[in-house]
mmCIF file of C-alpha atoms and ligand atoms in Angstrom:
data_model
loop_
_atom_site.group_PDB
_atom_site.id
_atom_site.type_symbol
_atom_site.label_atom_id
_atom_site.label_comp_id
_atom_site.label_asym_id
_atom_site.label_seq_id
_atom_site.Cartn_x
_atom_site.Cartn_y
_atom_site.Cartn_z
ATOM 1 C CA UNK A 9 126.297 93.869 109.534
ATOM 2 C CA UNK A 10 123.702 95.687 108.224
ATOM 3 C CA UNK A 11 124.475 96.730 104.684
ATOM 4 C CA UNK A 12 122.644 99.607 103.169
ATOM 5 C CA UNK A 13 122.777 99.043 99.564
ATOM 6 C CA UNK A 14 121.837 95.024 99.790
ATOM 7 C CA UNK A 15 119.159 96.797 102.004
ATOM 8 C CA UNK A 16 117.675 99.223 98.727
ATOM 9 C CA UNK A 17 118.126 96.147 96.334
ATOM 10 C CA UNK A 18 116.150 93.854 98.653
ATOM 11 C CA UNK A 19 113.802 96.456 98.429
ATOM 12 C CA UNK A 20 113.539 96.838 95.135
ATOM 13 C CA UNK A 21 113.422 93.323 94.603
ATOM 14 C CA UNK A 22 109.863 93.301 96.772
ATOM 15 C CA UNK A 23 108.584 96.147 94.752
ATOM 16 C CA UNK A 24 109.373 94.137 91.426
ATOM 17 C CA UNK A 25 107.953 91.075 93.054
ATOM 18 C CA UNK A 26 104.681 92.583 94.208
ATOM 19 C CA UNK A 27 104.340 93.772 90.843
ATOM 20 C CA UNK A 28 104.652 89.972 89.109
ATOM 21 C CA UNK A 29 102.541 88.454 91.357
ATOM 22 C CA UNK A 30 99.602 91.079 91.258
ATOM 23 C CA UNK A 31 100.013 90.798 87.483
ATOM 24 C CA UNK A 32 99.797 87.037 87.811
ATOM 25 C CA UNK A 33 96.884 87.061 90.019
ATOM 26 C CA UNK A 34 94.942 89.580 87.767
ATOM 27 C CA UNK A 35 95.453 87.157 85.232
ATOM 28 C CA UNK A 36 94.731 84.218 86.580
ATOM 29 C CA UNK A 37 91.230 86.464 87.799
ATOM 30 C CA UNK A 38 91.205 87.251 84.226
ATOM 31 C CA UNK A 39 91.367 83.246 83.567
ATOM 32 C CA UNK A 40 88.293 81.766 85.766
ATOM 33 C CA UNK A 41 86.269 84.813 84.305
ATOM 34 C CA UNK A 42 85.907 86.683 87.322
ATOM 35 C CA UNK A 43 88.097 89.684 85.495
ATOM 36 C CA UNK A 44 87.332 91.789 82.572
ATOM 37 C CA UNK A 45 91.325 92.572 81.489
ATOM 38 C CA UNK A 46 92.312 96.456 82.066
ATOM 39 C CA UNK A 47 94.493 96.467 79.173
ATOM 40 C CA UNK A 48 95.321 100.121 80.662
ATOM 41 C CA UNK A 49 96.429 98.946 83.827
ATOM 42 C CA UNK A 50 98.396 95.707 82.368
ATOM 43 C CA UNK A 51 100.346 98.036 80.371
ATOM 44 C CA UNK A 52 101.303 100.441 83.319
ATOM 45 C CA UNK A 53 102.396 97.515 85.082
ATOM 46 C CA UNK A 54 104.783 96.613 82.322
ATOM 47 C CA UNK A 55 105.730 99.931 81.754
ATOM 48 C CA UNK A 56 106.651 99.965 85.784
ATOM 49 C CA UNK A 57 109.003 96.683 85.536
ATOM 50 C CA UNK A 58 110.785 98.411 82.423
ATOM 51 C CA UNK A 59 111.440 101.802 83.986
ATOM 52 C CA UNK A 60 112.335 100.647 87.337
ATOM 53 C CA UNK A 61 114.226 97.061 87.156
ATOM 54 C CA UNK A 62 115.340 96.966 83.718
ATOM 55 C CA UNK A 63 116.340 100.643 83.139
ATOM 56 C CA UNK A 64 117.538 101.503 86.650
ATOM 57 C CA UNK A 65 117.865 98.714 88.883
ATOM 58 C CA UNK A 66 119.818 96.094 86.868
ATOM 59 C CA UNK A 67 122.231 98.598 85.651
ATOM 60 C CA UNK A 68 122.679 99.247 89.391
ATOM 61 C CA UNK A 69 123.611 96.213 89.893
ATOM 62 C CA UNK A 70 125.989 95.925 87.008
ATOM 63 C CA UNK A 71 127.994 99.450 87.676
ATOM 64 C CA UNK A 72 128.904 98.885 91.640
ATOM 65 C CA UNK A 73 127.693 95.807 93.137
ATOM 66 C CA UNK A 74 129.052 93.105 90.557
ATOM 67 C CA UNK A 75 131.446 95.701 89.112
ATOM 68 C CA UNK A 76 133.501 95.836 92.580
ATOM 69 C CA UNK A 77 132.952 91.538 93.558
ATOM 70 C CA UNK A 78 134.240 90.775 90.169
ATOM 71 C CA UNK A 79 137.822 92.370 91.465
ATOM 72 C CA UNK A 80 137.575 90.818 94.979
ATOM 73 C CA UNK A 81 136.263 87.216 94.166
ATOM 74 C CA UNK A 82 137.015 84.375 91.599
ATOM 75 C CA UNK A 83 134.958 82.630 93.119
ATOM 76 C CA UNK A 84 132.298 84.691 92.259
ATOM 77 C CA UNK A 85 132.850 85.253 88.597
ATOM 78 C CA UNK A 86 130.306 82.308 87.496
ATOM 79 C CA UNK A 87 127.304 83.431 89.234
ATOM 80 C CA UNK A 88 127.855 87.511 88.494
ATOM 81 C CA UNK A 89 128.406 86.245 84.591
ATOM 82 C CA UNK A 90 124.946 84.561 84.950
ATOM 83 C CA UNK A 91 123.442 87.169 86.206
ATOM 84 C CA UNK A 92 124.878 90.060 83.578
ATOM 85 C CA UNK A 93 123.932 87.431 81.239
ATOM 86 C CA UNK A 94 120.089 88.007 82.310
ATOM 87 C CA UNK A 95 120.847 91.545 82.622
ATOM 88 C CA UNK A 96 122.027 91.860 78.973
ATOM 89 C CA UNK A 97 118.963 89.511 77.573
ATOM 90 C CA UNK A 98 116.341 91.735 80.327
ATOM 91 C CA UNK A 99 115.219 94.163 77.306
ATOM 92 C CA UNK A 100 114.470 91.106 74.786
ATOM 93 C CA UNK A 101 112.528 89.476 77.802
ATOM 94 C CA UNK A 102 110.119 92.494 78.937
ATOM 95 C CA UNK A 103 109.794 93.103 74.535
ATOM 96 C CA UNK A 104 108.643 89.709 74.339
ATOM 97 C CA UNK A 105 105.821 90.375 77.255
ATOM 98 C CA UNK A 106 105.076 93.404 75.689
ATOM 99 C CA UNK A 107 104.489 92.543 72.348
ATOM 100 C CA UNK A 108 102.418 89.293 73.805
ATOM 101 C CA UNK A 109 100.288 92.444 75.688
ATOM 102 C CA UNK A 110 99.536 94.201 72.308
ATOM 103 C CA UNK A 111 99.019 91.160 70.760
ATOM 104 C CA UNK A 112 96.088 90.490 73.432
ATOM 105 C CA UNK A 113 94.703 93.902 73.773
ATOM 106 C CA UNK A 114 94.281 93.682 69.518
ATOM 107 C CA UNK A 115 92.837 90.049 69.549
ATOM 108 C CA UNK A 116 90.814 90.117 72.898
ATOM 109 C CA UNK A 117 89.970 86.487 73.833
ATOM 110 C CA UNK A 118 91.755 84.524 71.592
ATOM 111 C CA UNK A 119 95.423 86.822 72.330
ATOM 112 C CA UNK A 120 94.916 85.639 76.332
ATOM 113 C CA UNK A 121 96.437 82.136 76.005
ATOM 114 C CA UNK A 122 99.547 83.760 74.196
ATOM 115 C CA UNK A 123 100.024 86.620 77.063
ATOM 116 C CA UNK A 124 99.472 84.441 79.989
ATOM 117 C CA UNK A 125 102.050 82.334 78.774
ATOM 118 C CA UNK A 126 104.538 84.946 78.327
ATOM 119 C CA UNK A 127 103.858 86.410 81.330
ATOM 120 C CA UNK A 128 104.080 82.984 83.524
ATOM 121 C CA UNK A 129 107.764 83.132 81.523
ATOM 122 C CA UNK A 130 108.831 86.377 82.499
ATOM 123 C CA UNK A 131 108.004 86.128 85.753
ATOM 124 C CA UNK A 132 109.685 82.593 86.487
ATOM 125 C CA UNK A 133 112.840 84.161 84.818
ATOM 126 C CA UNK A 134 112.111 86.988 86.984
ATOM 127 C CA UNK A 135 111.942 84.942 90.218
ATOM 128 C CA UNK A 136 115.069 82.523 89.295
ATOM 129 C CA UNK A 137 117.197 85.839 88.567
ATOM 130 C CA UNK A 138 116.128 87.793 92.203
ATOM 131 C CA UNK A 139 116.593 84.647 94.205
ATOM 132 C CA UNK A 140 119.985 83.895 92.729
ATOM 133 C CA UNK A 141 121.408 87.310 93.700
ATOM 134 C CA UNK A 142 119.845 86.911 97.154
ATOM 135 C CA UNK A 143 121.357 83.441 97.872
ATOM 136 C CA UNK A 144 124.917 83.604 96.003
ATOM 137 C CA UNK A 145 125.729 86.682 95.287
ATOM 138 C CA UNK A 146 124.557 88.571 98.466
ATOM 139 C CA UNK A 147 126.714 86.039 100.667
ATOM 140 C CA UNK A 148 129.322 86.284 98.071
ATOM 141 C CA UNK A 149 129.339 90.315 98.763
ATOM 142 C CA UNK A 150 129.561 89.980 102.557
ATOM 143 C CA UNK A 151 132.483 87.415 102.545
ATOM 144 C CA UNK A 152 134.717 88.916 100.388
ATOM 145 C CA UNK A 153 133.870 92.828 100.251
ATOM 146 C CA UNK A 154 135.592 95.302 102.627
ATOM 147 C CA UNK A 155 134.466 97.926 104.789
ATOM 148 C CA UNK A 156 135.690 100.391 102.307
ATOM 149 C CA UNK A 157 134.296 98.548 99.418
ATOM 150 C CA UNK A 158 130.594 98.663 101.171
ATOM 151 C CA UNK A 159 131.472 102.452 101.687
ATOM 152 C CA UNK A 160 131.633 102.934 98.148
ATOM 153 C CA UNK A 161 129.024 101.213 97.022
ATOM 154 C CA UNK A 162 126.625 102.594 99.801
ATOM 155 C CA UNK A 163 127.517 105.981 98.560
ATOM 156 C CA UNK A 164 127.062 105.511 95.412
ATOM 157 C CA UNK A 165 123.522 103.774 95.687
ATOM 158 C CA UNK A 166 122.201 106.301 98.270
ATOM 159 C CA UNK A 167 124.412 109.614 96.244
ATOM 160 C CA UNK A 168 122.586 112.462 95.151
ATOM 161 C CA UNK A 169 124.010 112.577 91.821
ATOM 162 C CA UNK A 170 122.228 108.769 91.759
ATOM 163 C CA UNK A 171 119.882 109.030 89.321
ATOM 164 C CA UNK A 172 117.727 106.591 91.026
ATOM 165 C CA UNK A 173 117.195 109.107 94.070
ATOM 166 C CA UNK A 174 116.429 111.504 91.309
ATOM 167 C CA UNK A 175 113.935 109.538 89.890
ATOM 168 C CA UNK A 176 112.442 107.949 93.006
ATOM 169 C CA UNK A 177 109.650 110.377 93.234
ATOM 170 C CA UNK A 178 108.463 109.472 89.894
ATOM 171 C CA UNK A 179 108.922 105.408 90.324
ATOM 172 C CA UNK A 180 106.877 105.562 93.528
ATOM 173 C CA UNK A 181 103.968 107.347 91.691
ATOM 174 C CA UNK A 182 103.851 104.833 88.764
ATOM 175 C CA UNK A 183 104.007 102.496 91.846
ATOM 176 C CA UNK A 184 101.069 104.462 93.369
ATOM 177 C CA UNK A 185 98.781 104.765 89.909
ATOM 178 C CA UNK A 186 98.966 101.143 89.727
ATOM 179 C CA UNK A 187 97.856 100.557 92.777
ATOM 180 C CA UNK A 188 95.225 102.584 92.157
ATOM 181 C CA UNK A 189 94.360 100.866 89.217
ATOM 182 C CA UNK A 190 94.331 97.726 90.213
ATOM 183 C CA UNK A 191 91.231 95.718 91.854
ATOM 184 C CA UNK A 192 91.366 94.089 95.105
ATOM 185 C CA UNK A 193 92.687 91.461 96.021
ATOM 186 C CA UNK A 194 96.001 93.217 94.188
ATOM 187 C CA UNK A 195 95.341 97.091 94.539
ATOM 188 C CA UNK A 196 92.770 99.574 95.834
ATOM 189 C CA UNK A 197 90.697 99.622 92.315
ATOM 190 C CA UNK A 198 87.245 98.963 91.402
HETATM 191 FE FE1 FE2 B 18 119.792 91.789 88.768
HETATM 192 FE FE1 FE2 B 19 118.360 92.553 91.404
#
C-alpha cells in the first residue's frame, strides 16, 4: 500500500538528511584545511533544520501520525514516547548547535573543535531519531492503522489549511539559497 503521508515524511526526512551530511562534509572540508568556513551559509543551514524539522515537521508528527497509533496500538506506546521524548528535547538540541555556531564564528579557529563536536552530536541524534521512526514506527502504522485512519491523516498532511503546504514555497527556497551557497561537492557554490 502506498501511503501518502509516510510518503511526505520520508521525504522530509531526505531533505533533513541531505542537509546534515552536507553540513558534515563542509566541516570536515573545513577540518583538512581545504575550506575557509562560510559562517553565512552554516547559519542558513541551521536556520533550515529549525524552520523545517523542528518547527513543522516534528509537530507533524506529534498531531496525526503518533497522535492516532497511540489509540490503535499498545504496542506502540514505547517507541512513540521515545520519539516525543526527542521531539520535546529537539529545541534544546538545535540551541546547543547554535550557540556552538556563534561561539565559532566569534572565536574563529580555536571555536572549530567545540562546533564540530556539537554538530557530529546533533546529527547522530538526528540519524538515531529518523531511522527509528522508519523501522518501528512506520511498520507499527501499517499494521495497526485503518483505511480510514490513513484517510485522515493523508488529509490532513496534504490539507490546504496545512500550514506546511502554506509554507512549502518558502522551505524549498531556504532549501534552494543553500544550495546555492554551498561549494561543491555539497551545493552549486564557489
Ligand atoms: Fe520525528
Ligand atoms: Fe520524522
Amino acid at each position: 500500500m502506498n501511503i501518502k503521508s509516510l510518503d511526505i515524511i520520508h521525504d522530509e526526512h531526505r531533505a533533513l538528511a541531505a542537509m546534515l551530511s552536507g553540513l558534515r562534509t563542509i566541516a570536515s572540508n573545513i577540518e583538512a584545511g581545504r575550506l575557509k568556513p562560510d559562517y553565512d551559509l552554516l547559519e542558513t543551514m541551521v536556520e533550515y533544520i529549525d524552520k523545517v524539522p523542528e518547527k513543522v515537521h516534528h509537530p507533524k508528527e506529534d498531531q496525526y501520525l503518533f497522535a492516532k497509533l497511540r489509540l490503535r496500538s499498545a504496542d506502540a506506546l514505547p517507541v512513540i514516547e521515545r520519539l516525543e521524548e526527542d521531539h520535546r528535547q529537539g529545541e534544546a538540541r538545535i540551541n546547543a548547535l547554535r550557540a556552538a555556531l556563534a561561539n565559532y564564528r566569534q572565536q574563529g579557529e580555536a571555536g572549530f573543535t567545540g562546533y564540530y563536536e556539537a554538530l557530529k552530536t546533533y546529527i547522530e541524534q538526528e540519524w538515531r531519531h529518523m531511522n527509528t521512526e522508519e523501522r518501528e514506527l512506520f511498520p507499527l502504522a501499517k499494521a495497526h492503522l485503518t483505511v480510514e485512519d490513513w484517510a485522515e491523516i493523508d488529509a490532513a498532511f496534504l490539507g490546504n489549511q496545512n500550514p506546511w503546504e502554506g509554507a512549502a514555497g518558502e522551505y524549498r527556497a531556504l532549501f534552494t539559497k543553500i544550495v546555492n551557497m554551498a561549494p561543491a561537492p555539497v551545493g552549486l557554490g564557489g
